[in-house]
Coordinates of N, CA, C and O in Angstrom, one line a residue:
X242 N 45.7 -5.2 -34.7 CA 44.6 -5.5 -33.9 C 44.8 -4.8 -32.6 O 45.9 -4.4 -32.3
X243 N 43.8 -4.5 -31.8 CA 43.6 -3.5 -30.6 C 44.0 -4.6 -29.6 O 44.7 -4.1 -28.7
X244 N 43.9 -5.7 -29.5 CA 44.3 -6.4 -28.4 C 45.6 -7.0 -28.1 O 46.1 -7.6 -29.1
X245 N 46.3 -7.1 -27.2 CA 47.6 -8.4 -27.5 C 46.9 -9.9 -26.9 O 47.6 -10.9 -26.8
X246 N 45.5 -9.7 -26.7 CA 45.3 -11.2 -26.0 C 44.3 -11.9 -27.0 O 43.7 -13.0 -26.7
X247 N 44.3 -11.2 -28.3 CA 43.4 -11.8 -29.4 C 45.0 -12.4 -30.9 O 46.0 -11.9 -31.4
X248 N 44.4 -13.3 -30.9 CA 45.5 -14.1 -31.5 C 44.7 -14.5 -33.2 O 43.5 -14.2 -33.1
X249 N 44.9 -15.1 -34.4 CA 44.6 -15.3 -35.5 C 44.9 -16.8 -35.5 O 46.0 -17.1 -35.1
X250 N 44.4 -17.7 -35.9 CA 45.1 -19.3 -36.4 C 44.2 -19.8 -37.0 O 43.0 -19.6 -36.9
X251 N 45.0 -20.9 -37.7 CA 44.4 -21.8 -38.3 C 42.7 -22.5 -37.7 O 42.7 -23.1 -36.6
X252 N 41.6 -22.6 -38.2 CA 40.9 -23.2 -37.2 C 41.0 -24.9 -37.7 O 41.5 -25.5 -38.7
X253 N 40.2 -25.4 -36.4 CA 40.6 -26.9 -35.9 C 38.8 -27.0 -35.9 O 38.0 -26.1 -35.7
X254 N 38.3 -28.4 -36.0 CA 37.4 -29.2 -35.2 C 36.7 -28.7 -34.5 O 35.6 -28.2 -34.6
X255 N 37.5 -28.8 -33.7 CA 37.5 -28.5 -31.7 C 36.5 -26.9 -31.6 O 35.9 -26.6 -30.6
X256 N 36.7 -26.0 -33.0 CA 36.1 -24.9 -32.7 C 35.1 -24.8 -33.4 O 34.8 -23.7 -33.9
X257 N 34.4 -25.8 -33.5 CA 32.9 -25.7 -34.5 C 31.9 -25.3 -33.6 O 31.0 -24.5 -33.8
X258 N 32.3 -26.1 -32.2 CA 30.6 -25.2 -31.3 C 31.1 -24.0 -31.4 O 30.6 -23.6 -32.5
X259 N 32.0 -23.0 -31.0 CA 32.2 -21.6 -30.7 C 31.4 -21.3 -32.0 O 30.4 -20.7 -32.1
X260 N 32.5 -22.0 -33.1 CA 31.4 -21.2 -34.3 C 29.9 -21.2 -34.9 O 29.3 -20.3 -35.5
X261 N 29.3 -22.4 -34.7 CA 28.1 -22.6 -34.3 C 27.5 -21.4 -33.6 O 26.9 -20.6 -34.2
X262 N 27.6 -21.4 -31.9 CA 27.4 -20.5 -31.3 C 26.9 -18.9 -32.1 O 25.9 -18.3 -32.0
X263 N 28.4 -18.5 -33.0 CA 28.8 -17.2 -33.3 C 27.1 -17.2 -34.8 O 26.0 -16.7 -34.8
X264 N 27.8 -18.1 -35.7 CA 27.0 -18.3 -36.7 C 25.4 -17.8 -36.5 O 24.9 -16.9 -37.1
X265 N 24.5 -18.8 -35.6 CA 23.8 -18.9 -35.1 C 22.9 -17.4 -34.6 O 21.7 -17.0 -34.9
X266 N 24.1 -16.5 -33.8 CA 23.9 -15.2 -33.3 C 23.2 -14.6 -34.7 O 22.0 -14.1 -34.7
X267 N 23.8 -14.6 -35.7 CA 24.6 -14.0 -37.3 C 22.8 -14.5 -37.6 O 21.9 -13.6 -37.9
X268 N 22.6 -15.3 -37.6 CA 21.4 -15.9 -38.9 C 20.3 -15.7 -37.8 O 19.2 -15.6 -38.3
X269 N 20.3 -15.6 -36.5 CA 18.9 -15.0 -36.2 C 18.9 -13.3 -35.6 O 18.1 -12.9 -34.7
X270 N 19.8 -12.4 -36.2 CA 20.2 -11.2 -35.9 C 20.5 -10.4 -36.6 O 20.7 -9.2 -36.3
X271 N 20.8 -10.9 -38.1 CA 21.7 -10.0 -38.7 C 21.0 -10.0 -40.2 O 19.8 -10.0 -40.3
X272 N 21.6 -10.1 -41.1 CA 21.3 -10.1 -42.3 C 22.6 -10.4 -42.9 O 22.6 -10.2 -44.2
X273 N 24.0 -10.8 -42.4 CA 25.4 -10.8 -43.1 C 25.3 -12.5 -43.2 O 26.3 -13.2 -43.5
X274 N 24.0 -13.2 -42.9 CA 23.9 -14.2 -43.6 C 22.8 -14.7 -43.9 O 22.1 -14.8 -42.8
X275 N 22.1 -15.0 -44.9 CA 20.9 -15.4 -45.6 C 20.1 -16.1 -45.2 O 18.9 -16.1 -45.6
X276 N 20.8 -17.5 -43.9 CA 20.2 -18.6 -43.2 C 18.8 -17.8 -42.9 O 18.6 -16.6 -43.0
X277 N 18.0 -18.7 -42.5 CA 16.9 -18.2 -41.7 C 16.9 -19.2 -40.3 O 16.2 -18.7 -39.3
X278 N 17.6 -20.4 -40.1 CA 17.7 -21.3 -39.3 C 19.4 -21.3 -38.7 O 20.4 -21.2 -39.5
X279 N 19.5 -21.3 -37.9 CA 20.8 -21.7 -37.5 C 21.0 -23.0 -38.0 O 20.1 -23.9 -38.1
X280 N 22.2 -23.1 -38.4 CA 22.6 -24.9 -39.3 C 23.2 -25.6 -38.2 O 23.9 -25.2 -37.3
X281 N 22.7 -26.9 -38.3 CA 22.9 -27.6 -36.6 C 24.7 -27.3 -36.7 O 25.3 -26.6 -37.5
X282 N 25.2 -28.1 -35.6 CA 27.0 -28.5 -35.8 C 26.9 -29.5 -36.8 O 27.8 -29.3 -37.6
X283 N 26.3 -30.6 -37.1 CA 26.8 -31.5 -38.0 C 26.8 -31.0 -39.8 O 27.4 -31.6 -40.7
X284 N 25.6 -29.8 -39.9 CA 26.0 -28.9 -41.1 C 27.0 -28.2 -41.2 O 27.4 -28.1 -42.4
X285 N 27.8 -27.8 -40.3 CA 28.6 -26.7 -40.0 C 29.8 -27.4 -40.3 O 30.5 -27.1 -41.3
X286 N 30.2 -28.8 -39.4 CA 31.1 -29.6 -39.4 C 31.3 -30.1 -40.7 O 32.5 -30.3 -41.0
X287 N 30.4 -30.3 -41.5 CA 30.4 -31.2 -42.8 C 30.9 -29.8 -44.2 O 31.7 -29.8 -45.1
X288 N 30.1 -28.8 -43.8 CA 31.4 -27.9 -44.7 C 32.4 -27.4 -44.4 O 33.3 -27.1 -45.3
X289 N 32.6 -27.0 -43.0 CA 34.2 -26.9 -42.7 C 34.9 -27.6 -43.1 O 35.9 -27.1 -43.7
X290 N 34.6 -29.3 -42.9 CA 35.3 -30.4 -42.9 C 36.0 -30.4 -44.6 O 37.1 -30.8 -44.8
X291 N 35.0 -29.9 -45.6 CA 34.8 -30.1 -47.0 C 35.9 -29.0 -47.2 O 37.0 -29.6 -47.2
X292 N 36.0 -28.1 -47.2 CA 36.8 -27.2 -47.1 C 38.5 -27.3 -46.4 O 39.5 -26.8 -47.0
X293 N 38.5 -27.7 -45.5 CA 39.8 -28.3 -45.0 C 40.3 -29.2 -45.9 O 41.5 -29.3 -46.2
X294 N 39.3 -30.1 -46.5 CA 40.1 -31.4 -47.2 C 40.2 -30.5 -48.6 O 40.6 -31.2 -49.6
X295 N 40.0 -29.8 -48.8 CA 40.2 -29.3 -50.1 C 41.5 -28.0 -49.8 O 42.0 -27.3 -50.7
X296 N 41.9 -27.9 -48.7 CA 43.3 -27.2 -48.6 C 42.5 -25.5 -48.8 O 42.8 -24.4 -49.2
X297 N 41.3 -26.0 -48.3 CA 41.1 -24.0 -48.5 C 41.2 -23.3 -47.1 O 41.0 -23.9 -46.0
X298 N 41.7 -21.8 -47.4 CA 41.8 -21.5 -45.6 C 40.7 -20.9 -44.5 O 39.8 -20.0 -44.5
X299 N 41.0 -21.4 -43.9 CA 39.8 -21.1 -42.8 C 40.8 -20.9 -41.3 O 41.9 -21.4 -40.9
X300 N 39.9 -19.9 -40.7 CA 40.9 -19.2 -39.6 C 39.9 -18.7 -38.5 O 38.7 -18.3 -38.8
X301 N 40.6 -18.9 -37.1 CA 40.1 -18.3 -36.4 C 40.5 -17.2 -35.8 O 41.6 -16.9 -36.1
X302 N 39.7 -16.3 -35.0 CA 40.4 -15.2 -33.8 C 40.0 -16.1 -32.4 O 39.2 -17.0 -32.4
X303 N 40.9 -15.5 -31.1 CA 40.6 -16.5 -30.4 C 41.3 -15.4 -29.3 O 42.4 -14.8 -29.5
X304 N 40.2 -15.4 -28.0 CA 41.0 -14.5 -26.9 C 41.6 -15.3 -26.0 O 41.1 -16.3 -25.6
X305 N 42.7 -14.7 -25.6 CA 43.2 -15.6 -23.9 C 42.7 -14.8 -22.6 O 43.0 -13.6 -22.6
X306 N 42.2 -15.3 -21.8 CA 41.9 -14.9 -20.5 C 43.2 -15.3 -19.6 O 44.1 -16.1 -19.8
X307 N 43.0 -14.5 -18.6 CA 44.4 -14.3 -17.4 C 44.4 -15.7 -16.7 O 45.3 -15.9 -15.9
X308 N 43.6 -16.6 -17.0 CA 44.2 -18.0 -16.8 C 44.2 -19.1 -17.3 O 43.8 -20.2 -17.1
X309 N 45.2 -18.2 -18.2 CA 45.3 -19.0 -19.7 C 44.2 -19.6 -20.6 O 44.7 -20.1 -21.6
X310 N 42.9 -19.7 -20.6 CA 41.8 -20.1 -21.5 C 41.5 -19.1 -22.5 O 41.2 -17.9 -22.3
X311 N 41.5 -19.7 -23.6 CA 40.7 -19.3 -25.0 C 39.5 -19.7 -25.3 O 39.0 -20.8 -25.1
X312 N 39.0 -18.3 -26.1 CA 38.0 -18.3 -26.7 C 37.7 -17.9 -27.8 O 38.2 -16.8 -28.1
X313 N 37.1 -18.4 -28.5 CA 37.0 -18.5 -30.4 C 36.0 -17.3 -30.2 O 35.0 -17.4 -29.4
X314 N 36.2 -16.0 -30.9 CA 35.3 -14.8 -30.9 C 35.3 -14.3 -31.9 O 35.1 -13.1 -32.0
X315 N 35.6 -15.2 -33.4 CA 35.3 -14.8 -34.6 C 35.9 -16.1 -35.5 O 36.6 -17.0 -35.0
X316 N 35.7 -16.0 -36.7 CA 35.7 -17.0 -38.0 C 36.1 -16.4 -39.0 O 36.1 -15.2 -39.1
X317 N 36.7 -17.4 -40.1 CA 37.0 -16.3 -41.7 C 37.3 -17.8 -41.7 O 37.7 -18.6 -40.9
X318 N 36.7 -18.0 -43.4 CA 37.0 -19.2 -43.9 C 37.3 -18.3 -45.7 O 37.3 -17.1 -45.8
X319 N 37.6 -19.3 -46.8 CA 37.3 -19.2 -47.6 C 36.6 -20.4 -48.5 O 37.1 -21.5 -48.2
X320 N 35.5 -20.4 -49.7 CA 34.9 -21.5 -50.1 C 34.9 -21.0 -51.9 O 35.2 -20.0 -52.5
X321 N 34.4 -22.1 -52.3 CA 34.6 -21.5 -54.1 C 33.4 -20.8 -54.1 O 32.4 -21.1 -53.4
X322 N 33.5 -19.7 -55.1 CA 33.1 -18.8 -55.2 C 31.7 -19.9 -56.1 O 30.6 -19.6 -55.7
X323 N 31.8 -20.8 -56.9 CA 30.9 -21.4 -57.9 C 31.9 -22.8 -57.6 O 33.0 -23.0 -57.0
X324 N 30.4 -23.9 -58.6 CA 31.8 -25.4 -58.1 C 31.8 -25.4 -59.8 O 32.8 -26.1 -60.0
X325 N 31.3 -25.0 -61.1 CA 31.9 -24.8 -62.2 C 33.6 -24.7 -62.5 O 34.2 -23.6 -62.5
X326 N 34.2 -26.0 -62.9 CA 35.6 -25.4 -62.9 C 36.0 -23.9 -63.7 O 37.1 -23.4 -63.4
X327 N 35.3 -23.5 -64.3 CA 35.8 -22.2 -65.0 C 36.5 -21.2 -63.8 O 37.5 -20.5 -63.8
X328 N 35.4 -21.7 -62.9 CA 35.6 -20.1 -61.7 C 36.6 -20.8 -60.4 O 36.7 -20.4 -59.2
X329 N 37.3 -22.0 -61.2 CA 38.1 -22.5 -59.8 C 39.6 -21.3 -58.9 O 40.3 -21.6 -57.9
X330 N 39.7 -20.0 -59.6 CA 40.6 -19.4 -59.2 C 40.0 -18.1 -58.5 O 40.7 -17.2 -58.0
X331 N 38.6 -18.3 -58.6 CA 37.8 -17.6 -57.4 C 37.3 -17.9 -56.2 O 36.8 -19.0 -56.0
X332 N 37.3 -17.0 -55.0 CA 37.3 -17.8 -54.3 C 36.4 -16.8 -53.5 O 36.5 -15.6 -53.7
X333 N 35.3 -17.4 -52.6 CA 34.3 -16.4 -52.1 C 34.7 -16.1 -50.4 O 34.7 -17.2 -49.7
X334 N 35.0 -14.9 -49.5 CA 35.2 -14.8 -48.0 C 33.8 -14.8 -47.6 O 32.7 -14.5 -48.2
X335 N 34.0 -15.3 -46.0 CA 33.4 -15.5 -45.4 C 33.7 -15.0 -43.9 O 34.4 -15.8 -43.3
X336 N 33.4 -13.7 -43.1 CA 34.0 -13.5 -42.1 C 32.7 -13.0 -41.0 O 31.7 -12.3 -41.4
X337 N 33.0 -13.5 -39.5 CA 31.8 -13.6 -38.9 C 32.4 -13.5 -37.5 O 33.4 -14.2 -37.4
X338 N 32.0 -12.7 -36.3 CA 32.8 -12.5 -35.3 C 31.5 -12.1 -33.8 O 30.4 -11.5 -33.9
X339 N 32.0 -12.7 -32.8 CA 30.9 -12.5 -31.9 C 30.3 -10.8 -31.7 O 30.9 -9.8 -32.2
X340 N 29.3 -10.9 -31.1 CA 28.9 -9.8 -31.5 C 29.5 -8.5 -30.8 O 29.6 -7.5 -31.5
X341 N 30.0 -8.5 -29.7 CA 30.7 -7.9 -28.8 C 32.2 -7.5 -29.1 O 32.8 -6.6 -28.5
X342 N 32.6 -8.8 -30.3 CA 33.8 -8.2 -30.7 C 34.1 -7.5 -31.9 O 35.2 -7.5 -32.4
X343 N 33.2 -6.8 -32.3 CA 33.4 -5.9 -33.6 C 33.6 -4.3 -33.4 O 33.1 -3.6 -32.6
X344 N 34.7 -3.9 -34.8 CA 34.9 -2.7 -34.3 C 36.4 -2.6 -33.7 O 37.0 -1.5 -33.6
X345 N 37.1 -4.0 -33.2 CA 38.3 -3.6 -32.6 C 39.6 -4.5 -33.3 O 40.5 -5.1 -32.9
X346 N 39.0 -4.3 -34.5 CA 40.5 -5.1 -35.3 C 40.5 -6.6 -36.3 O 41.0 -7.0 -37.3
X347 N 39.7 -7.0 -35.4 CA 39.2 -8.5 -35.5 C 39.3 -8.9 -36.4 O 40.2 -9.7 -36.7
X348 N 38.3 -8.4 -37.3 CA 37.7 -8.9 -38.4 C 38.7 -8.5 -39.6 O 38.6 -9.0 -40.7
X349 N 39.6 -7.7 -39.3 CA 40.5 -6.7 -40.2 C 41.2 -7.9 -40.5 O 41.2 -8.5 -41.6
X350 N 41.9 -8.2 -39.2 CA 43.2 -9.5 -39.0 C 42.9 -10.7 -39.5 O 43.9 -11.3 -40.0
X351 N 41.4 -11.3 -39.4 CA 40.6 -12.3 -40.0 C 40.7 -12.1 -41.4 O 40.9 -13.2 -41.8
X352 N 40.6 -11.2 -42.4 CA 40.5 -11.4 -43.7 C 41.8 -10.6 -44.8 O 41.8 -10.5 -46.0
X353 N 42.9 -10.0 -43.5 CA 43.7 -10.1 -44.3 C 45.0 -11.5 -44.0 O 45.8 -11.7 -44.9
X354 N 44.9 -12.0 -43.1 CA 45.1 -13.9 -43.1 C 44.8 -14.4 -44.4 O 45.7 -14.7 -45.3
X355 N 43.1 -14.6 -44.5 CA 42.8 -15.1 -45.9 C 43.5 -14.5 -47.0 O 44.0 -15.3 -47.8
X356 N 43.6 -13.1 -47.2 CA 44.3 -12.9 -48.2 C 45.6 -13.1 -48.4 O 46.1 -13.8 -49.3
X357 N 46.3 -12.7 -47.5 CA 47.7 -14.0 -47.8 C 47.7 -15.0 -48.0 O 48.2 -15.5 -49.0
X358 N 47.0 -15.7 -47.1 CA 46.8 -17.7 -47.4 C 46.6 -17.4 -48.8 O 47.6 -17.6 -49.4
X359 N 45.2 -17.0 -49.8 CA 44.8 -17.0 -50.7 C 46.0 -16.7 -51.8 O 46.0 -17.3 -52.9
X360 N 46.9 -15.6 -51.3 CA 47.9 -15.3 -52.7 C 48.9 -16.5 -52.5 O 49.8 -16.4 -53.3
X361 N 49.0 -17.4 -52.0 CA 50.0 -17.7 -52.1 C 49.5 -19.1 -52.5 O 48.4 -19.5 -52.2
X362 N 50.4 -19.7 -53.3 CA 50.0 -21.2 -53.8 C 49.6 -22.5 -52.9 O 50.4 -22.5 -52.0
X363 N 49.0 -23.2 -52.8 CA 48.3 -24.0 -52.5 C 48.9 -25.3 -51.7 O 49.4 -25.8 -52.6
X364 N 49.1 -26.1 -50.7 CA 49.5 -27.6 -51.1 C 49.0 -28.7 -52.2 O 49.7 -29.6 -52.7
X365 N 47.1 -28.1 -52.5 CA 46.9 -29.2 -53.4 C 47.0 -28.1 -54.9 O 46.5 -28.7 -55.9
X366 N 47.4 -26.9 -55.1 CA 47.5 -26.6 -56.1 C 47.0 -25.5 -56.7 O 47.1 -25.2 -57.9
X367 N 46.5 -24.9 -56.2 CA 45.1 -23.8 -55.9 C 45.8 -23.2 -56.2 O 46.9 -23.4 -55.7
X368 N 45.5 -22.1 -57.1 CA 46.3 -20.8 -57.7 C 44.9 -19.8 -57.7 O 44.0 -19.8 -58.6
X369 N 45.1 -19.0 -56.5 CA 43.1 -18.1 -56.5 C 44.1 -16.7 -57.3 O 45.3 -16.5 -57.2
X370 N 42.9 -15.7 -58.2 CA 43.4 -15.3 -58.5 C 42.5 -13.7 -58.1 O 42.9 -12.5 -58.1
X371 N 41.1 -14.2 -57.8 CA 39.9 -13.0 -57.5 C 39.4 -13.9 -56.1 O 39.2 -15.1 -55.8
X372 N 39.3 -12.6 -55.4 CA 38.4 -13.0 -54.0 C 37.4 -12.1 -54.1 O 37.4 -10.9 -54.5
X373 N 36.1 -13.2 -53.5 CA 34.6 -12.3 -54.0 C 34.3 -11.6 -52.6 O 35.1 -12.1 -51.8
X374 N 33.6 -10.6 -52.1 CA 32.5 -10.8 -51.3 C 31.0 -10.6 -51.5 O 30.9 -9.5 -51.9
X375 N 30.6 -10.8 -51.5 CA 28.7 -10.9 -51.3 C 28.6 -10.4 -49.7 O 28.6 -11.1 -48.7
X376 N 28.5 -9.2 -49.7 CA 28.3 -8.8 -48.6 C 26.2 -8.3 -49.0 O 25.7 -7.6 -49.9
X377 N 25.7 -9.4 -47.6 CA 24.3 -9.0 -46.9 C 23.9 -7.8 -46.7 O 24.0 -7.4 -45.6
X378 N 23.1 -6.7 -47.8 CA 22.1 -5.3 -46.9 C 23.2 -4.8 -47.3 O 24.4 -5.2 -47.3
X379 N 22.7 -3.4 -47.9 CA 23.4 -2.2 -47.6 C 23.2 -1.7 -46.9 O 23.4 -0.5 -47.2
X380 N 22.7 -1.9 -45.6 CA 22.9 -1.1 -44.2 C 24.0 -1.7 -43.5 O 24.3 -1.2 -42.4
X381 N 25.2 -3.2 -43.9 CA 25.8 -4.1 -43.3 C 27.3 -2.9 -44.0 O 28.2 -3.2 -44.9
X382 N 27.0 -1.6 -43.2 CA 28.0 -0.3 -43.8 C 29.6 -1.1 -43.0 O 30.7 -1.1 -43.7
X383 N 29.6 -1.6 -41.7 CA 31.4 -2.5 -41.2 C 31.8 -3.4 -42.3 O 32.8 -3.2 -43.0
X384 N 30.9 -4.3 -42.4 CA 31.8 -5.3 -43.9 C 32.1 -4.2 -44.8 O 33.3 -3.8 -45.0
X385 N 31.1 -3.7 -45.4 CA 31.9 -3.2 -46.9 C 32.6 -2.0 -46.5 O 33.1 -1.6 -47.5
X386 N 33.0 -1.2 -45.4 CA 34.2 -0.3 -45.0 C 35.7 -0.9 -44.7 O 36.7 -0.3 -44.6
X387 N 35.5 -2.7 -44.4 CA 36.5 -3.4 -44.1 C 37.0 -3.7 -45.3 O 38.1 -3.2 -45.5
X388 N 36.4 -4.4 -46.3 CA 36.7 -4.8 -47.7 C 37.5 -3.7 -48.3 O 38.7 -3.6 -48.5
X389 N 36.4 -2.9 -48.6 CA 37.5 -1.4 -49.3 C 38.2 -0.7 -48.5 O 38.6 0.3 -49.1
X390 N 38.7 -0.9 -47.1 CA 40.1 -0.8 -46.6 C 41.1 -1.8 -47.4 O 42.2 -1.4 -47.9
X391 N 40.8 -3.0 -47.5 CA 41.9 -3.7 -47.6 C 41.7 -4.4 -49.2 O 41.7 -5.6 -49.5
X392 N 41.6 -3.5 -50.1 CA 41.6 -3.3 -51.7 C 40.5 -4.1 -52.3 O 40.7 -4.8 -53.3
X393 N 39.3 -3.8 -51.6 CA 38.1 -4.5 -52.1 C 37.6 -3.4 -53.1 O 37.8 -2.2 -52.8
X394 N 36.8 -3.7 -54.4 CA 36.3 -2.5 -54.6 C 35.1 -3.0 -55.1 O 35.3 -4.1 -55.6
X395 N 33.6 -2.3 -55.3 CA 32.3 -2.4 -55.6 C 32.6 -3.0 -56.9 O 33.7 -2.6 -57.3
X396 N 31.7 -3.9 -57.7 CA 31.4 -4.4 -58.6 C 30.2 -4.9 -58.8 O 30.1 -5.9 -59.6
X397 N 29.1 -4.5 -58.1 CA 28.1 -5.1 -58.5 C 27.2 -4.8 -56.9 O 27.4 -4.6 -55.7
X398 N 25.9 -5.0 -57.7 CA 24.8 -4.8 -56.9 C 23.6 -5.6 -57.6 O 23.1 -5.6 -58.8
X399 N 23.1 -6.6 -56.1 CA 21.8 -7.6 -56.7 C 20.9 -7.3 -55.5 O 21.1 -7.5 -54.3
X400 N 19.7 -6.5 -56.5 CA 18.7 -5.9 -56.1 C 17.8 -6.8 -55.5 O 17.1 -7.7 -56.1
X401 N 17.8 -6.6 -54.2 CA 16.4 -7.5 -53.4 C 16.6 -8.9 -54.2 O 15.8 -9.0 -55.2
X402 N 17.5 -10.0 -54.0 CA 17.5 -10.8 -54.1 C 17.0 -11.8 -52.7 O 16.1 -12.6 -52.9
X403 N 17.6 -11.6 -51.7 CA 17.1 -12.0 -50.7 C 15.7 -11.5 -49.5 O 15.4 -10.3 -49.2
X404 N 14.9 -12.7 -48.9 CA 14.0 -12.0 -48.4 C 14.3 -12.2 -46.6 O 14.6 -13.4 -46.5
X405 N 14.4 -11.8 -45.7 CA 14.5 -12.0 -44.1 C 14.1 -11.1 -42.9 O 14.2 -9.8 -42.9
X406 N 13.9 -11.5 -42.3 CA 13.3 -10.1 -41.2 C 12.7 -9.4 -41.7 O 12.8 -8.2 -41.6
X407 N 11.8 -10.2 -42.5 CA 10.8 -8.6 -43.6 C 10.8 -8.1 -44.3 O 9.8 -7.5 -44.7
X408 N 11.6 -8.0 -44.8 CA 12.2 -7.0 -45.9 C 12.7 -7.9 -46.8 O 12.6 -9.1 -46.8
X409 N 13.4 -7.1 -47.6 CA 13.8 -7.5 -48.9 C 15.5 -7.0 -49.3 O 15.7 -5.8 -49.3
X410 N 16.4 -7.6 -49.4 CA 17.8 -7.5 -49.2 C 18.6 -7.1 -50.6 O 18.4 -7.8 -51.6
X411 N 19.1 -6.5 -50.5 CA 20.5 -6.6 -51.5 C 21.5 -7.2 -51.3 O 21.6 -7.9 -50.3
X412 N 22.5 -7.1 -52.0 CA 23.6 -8.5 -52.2 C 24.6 -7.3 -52.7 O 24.5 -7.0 -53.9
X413 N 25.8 -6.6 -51.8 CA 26.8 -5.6 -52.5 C 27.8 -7.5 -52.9 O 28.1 -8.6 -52.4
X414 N 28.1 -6.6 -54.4 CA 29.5 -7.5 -54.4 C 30.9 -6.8 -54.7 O 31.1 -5.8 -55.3
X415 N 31.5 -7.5 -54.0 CA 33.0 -6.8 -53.9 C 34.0 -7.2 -54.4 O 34.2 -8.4 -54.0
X416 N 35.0 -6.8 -55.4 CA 35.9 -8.2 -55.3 C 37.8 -7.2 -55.4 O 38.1 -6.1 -55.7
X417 N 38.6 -8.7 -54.8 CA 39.4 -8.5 -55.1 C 40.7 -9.1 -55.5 O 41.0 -10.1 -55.0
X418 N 41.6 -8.4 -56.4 CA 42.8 -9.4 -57.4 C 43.5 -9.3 -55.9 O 43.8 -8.6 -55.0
X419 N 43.8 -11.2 -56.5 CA 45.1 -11.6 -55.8 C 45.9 -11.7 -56.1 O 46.8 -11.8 -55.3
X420 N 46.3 -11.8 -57.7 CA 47.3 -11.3 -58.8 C 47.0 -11.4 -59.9 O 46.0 -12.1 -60.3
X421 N 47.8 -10.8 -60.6 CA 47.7 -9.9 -61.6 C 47.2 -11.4 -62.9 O 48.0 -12.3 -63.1
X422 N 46.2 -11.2 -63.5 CA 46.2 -11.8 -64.7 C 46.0 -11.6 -66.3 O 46.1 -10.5 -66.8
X423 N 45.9 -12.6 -66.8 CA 46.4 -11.4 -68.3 C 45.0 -11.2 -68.5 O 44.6 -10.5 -69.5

């Protein structure tokens, strides 16, 4: 990462407005998420919340300022890919960063976390074995240059499935082994 005052952790509670905030930016700006509405905090809260009790990882980036205060300036969670148990050893990323902080490491640090957390076994038992992404627009050229830095590779393309800001969206999907299966 470019910074020493940008740090990676676990996220908490306590950082749902930040991500709110960030999210929010994301769904009336971008296309790297599908929302058309910002989801209040008690949306946001209620699947984070689901997700923690299910032992899946979710992480923040977070800067320190020179008098000592932090600030949450990006997200990475992971959620099931499908709730079908077949697909219980997939698992879908989710990575999202203020808008000012992209480009300097961030998001790199953000989703190779998840993939450690992800290879390694579980407390409640989770053995992931494929991580998806669904990356928004093929103009969304930072996600999918990040992914296939860090052993994502194309597998798929869903033509104008989504509609937002006018237009009509594709859906790149990416995926990648977290180990080896038969």
């Amino acid at each position: 990462m470019s910074s020493d005052s940008v740090s990676i952790r676990p996220m908490v509670s306590a950082d749902y407005h930040a991500i709110r905030a960030i999210n929010a930016w994301h769904v009336e700006n971008s296309t790297a998420s599908f929302e058309e509405q910002p989801p209040s905090l008690e949306i946001i809260s209620a699947k984070l919340d689901g997700l923690e009790a299910q032992d899946y990882p979710r992480f923040v980036a977070e800067r320190s300022d020179q008098n000592g205060g932090k600030t949450v300036i990006g997200y990475a969670y992971v959620a099931p890919y499908h709730t079908r148990p077949a697909y219980r050893h997939t698992v879908e990323n989710s990575i999202y960063l203020a808008p000012r902080e992209t480009g300097k490491g961030i998001g790199r640090a953000l989703l190779q976390s998840l993939i450690v957390a992800c290879s390694e076994p579980s407390n409640r038992g989770y053995d992931f074995a494929r991580m998806l992404a669904l990356i928004g627009g093929v103009d969304n050229v930072a996600s999918i240059r990040l992914h296939k830095a860090l052993g994502f590779k194309k597998v798929g393309l869903l033509e104008k499935v989504g509609y937002k800001h006018d237009k009509w969206l594709d859906v790149i999907v990416m995926q990648r082994t977290l180990k080896a299966t038969d």
